[in-house]
Coordinates of C-alpha atoms and ligand atoms in Angstrom, one line a residue:
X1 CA 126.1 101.3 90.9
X2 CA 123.4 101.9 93.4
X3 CA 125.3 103.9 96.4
X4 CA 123.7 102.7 100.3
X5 CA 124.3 104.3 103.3
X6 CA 123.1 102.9 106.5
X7 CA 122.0 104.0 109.7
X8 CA 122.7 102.0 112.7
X9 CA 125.5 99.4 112.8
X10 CA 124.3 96.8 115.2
X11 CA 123.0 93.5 114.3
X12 CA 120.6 94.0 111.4
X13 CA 122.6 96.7 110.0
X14 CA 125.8 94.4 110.0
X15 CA 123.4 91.3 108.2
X16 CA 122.2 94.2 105.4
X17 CA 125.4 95.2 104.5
X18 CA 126.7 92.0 104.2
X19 CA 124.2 90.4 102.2
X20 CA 124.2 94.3 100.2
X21 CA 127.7 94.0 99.8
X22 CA 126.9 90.7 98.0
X23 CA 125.2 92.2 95.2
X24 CA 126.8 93.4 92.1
X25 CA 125.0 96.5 91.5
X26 CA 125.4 97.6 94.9
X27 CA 128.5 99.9 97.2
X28 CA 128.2 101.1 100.5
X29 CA 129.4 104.2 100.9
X30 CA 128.5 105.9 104.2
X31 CA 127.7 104.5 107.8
X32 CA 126.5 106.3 110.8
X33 CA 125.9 104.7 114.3
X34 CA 125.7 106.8 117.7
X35 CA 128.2 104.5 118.9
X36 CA 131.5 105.5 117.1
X37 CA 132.9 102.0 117.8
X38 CA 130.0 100.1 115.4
X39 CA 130.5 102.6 112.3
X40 CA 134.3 101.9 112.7
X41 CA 134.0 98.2 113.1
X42 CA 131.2 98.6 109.7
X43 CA 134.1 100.5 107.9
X44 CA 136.7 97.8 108.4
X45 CA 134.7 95.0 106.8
X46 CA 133.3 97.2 104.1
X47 CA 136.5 100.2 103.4
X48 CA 134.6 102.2 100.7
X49 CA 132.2 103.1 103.4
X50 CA 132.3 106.8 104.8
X51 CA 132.0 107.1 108.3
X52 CA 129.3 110.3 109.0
X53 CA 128.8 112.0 112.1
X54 CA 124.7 112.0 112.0
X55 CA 122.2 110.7 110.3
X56 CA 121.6 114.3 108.7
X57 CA 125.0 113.9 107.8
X58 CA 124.5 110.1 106.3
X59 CA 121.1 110.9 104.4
X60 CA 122.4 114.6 103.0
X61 CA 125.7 112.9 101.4
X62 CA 125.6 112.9 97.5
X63 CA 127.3 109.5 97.4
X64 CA 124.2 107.6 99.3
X65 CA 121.5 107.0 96.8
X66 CA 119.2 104.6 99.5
X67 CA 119.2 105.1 102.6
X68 CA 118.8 102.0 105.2
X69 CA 117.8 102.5 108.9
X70 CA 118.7 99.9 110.9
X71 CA 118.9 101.8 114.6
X72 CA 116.9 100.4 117.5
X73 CA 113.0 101.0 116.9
X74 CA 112.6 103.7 119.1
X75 CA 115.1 105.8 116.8
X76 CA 113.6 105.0 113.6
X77 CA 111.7 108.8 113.3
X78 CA 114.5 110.4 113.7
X79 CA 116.0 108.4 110.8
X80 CA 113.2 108.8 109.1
X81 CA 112.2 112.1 109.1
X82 CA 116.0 113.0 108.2
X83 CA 115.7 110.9 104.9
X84 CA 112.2 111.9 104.3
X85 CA 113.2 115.0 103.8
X86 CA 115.7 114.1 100.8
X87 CA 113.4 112.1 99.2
X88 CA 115.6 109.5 98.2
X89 CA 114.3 105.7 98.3
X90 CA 114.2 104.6 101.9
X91 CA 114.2 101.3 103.3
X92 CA 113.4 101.3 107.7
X93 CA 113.7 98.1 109.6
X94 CA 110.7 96.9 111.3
X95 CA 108.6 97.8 113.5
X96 CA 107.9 101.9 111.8
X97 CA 108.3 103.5 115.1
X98 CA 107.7 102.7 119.1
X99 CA 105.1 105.3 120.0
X100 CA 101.4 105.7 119.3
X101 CA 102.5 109.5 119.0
X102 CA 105.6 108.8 116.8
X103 CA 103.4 106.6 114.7
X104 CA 100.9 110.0 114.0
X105 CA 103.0 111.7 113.0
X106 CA 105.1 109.4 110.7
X107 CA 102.3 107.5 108.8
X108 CA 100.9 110.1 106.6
X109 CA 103.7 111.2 105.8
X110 CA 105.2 107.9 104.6
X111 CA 102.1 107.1 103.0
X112 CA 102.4 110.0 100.9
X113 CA 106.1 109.4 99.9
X114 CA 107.0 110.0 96.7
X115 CA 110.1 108.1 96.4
X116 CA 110.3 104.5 97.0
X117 CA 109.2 103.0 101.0
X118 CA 110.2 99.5 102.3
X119 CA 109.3 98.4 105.3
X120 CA 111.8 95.0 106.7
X121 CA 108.6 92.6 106.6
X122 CA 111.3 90.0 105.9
X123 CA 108.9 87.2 106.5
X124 CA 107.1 88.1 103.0
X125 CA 110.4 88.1 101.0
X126 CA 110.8 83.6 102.3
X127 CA 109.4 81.3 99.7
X128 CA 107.2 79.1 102.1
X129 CA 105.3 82.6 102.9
X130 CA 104.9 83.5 99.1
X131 CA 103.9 79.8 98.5
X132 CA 101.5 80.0 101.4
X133 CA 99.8 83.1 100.1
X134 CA 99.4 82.1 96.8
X135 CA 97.2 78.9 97.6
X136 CA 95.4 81.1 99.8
X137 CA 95.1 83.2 97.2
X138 CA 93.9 80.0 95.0
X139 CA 91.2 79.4 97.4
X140 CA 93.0 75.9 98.2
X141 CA 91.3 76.0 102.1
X142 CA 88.2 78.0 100.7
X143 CA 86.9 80.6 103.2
X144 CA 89.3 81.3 106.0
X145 CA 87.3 81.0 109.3
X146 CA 89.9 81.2 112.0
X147 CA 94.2 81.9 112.3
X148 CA 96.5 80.6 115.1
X149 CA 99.8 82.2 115.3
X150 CA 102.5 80.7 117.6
X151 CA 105.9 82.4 118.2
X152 CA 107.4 81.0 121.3
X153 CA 111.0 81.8 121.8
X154 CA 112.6 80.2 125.6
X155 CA 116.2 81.2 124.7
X156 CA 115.8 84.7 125.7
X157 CA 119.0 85.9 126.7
X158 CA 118.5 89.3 126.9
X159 CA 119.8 91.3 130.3
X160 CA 118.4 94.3 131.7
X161 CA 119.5 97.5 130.3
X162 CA 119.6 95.9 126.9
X163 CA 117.0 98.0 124.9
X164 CA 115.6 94.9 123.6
X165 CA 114.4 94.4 127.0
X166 CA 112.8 98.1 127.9
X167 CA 108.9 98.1 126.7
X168 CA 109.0 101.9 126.5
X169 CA 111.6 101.2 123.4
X170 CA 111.1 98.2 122.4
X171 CA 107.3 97.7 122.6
X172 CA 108.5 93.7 123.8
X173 CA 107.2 91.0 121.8
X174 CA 103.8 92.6 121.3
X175 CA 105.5 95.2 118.9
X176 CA 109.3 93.5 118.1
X177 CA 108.4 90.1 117.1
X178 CA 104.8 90.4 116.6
X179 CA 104.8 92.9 113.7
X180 CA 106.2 90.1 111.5
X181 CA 103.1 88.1 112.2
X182 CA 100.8 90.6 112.6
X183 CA 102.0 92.1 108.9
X184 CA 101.3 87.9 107.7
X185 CA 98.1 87.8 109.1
X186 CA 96.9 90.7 107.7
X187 CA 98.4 89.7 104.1
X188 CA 96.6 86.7 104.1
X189 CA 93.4 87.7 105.8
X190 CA 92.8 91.3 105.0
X191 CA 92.2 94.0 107.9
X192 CA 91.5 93.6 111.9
X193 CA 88.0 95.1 113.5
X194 CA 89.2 94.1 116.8
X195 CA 91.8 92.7 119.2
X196 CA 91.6 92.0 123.2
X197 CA 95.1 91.1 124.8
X198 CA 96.8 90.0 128.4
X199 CA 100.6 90.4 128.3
X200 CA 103.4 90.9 131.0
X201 CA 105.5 93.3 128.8
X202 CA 108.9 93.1 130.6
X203 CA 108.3 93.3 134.5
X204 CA 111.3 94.8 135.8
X205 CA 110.7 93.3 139.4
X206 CA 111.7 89.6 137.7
X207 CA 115.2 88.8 138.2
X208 CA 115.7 87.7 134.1
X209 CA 113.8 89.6 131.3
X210 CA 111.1 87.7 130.2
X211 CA 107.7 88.4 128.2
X212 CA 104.7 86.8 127.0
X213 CA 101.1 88.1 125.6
X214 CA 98.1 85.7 124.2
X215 CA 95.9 88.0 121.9
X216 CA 92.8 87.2 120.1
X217 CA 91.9 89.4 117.2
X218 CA 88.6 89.4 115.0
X219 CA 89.3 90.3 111.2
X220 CA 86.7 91.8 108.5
X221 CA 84.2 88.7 107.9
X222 CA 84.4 87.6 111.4
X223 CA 87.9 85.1 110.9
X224 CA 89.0 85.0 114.6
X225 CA 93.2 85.1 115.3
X226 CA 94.5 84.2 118.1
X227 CA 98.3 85.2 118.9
X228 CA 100.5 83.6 121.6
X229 CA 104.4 84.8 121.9
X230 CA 106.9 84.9 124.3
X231 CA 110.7 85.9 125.3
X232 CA 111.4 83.2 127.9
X233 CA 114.2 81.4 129.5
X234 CA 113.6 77.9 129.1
X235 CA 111.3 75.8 127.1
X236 CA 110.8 75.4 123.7
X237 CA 111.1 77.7 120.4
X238 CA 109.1 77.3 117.4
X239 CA 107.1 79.7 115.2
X240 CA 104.2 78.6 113.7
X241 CA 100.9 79.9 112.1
X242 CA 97.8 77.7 110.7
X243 CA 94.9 79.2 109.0
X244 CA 91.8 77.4 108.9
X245 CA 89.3 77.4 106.0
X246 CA 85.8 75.7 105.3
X247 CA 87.6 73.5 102.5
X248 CA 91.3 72.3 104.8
X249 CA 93.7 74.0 106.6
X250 CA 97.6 75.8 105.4
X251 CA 100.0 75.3 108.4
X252 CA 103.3 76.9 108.1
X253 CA 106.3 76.6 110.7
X254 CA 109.7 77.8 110.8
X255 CA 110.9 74.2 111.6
X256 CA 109.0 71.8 109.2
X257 CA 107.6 74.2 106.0
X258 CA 104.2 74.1 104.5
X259 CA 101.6 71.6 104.8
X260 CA 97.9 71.2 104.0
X261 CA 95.4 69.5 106.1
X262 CA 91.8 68.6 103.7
X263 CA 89.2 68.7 106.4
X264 CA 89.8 64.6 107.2
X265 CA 92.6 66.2 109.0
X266 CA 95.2 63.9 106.7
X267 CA 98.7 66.3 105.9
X268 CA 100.1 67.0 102.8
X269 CA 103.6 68.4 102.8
X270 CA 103.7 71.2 100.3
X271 CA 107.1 71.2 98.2
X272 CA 108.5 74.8 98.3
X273 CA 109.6 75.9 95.0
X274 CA 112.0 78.7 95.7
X275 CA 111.1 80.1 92.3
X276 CA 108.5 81.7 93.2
X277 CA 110.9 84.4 94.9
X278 CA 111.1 85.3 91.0
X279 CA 113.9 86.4 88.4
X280 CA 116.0 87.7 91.6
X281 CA 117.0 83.5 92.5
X282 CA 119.2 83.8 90.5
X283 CA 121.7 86.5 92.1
X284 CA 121.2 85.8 95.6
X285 CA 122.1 82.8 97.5
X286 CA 120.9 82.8 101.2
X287 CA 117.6 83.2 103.4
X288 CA 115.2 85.7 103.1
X289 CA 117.2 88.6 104.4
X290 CA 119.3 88.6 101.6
X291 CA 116.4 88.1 99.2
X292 CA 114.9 91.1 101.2
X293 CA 117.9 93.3 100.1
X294 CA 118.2 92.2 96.5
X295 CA 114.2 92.6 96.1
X296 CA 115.3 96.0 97.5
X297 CA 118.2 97.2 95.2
X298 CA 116.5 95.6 92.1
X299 CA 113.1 97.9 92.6
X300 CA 114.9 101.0 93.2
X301 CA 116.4 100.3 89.7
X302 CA 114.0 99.6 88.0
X303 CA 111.3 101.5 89.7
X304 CA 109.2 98.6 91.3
X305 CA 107.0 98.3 94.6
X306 CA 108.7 96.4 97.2
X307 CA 106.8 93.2 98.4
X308 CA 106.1 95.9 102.1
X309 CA 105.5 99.0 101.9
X310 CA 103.8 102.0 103.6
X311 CA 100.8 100.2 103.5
X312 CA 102.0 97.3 105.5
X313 CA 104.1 99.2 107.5
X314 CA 100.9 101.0 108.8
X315 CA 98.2 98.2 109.2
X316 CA 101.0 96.5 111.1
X317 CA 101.4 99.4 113.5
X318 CA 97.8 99.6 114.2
X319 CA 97.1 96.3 114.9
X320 CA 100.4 95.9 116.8
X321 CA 99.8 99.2 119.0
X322 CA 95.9 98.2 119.3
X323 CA 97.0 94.7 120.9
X324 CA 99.3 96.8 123.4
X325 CA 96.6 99.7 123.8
X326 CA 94.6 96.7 125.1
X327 CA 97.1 94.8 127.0
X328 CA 97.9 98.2 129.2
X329 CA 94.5 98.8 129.3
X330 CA 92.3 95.6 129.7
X331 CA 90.2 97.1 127.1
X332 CA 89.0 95.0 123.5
X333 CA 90.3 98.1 120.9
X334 CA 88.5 98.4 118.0
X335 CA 90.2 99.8 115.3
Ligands
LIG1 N1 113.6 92.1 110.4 C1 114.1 91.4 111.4 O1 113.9 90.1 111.4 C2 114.7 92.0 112.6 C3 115.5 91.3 113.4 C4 116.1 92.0 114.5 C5 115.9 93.3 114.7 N2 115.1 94.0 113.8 C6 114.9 95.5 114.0 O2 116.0 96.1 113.5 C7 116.3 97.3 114.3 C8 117.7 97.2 114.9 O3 117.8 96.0 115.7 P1 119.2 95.3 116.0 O4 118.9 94.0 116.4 O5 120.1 95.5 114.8 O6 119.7 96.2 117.2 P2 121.1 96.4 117.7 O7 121.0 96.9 119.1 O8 122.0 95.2 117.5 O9 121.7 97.5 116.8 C9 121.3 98.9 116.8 C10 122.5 99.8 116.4 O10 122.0 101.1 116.3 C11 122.9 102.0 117.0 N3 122.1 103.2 117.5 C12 121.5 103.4 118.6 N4 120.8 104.6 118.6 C13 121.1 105.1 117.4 C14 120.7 106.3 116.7 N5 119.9 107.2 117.3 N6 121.2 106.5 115.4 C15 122.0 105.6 114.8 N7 122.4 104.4 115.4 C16 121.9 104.2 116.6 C17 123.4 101.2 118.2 O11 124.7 101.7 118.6 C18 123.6 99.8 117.5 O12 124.8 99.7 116.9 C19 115.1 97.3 115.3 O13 114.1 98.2 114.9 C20 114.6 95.9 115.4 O14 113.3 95.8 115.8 C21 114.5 93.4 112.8

């Protein structure tokens, strides 16, 4: 049995265990949240957890074996420097850290980890994504020449004094929801040279929470992104991304799946086989967070690479904190 601890029992601590709890080769065994009330509430849905006083505490116990961190971002080093220091396989919910200075610090040393890192990219663990990558990967639209990523969410609800809605900890969508995308386009497309942004990054003189940034990034071999995403109240929510090539087009959206435009412009709706997630199908039932954790568990068995690692956890960062380096600034950043 493979023993977790978590840090952090809020909302994607809670949807870990549970879908961890799931899994046969899996027990939780220790909890810690700075908010007594959230490791007690953990405890009573999952009774062979320990309830631990710190996260020194959580990552030092002999019964935890991987360690999860699933505290606001602007916690994450001090979660991760804790486990770090056991070496024990770690998995850190996205994005790594908050702060250009945290992210320093943190990214050699993760990159240099000897034990297992895994990075909550759960966007590469869904079946349209892999399926999407591997007809980019076939050379289905031929040379990508430009990316569009949409991520509009109007049903922010959010109030003030909710971290969520704090830039300083949150990093707003630039660095909460865009790492997910950021991360895909830089699976699919390689590395970014450049990125100019505009963004309002949480005003605190509007009466609701709201944010919004348009970005356009260059990659290697000149493919132009552009990024739109918002937190507002009102309108409507949708993710999707469509990369163009010189051969047709891949367009992928939360809402309608996988399609394929040849350069006619005519559509082709791409059947997703959920097989390609691999051998794991089989155990898990559920979305990609619970594929996430069973991808997880099964390569700290059997000594695998997790589908995001340091690596992505890193390129993410940069691009992310480059696109809000240039939103505070006005600047383009280069990277
Ligand atoms: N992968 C995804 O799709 C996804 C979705 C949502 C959030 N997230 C990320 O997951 C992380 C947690 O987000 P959430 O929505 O669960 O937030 P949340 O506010 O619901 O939960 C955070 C929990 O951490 C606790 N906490 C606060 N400070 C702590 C500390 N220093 N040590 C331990 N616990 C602490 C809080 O009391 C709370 O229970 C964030 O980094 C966020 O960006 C990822």
């Amino acid at each position: 049995m493979l023993k977790v601890g978590i840090i952090g029992a809020g909302r994607m601590g809670k949807a870990h265990a549970g879908n961890l709890a799931k899994l046969k080769s899996v027990t939780l065994t220790a909890v810690y949240d700075i908010v007594p009330a959230q490791s007690a509430a953990m405890k009573e849905l999952y009774p062979t957890m320990e309830i631990m006083d710190s996260a020194a505490a959580l990552v030092n116990n002999p019964e935890v074996e991987l360690i999860v961190i699933a505290s606001p971002t602007y916690c994450h080093k001090e979660g991760l420097l804790a486990a770090m220091a056991t070496g024990k396989p770690i998995f850190c919910e996205k994005p790594l850290c908050r702060s250009k200075e945290d992210f320093k610090e943190l990214a050699p040393m993760i990159s240099s980890y000897k034990n297992l890192f895994a990075i909550g990219f759960v966007r590469r663990y869904s079946a349209a994504v892999i399926t999407m990558r591997n007809m980019l990967a076939e050379g289905k639209i031929g040379k990508p020449i430009s990316s569009s990523v949409c991520c509009l969410f109007g049903g922010f609800k959010r109030e003030w004094g909710d971290w969520f809605t704090d830039y300083d900890k949150s990093g707003g969508v630039m660095l909460d929801m865009l790492a997910h995308h950021c991360d895909l386009q830089n699976l699919f497309l390689g590395k970014p040279v450049s990125v100019y942004a505009q963004s309002f990054r949480l005003p605190k003189d509007l009466e609701k929470p709201r944010d919004y940034v348009s970005a356009t990034a260059v990659y290697e071999g000149g493919v132009i992104c552009n990024l739109e995403c918002s937190w507002l109240r009102g309108g409507p929510s949708d993710t999707f991304m469509t990369i163009h090539g010189d051969k047709g087009a891949l367009k992928f959206s939360d809402s309608q799946g996988v399609s394929f435009f040849d350069i006619g412009g005519a559509e082709t709706k791409i059947e997703i086989d959920e097989g390609v997630k691999g051998h794991l199908q089989e155990e898990i039932s559920g979305n990609m967070y619970a594929h996430e954790m069973a991808y997880l568990v099964d390569c700290v068995i059997n000594k695998k690479a997790p589908l995001a690692g340091a690596d992505a956890a890193i390129e993410a960062m940069t691009f992310c904190l480059g696109m809000m380096e240039s939103a505070e600034t006005g600047k383009i950043v280069k990277f």
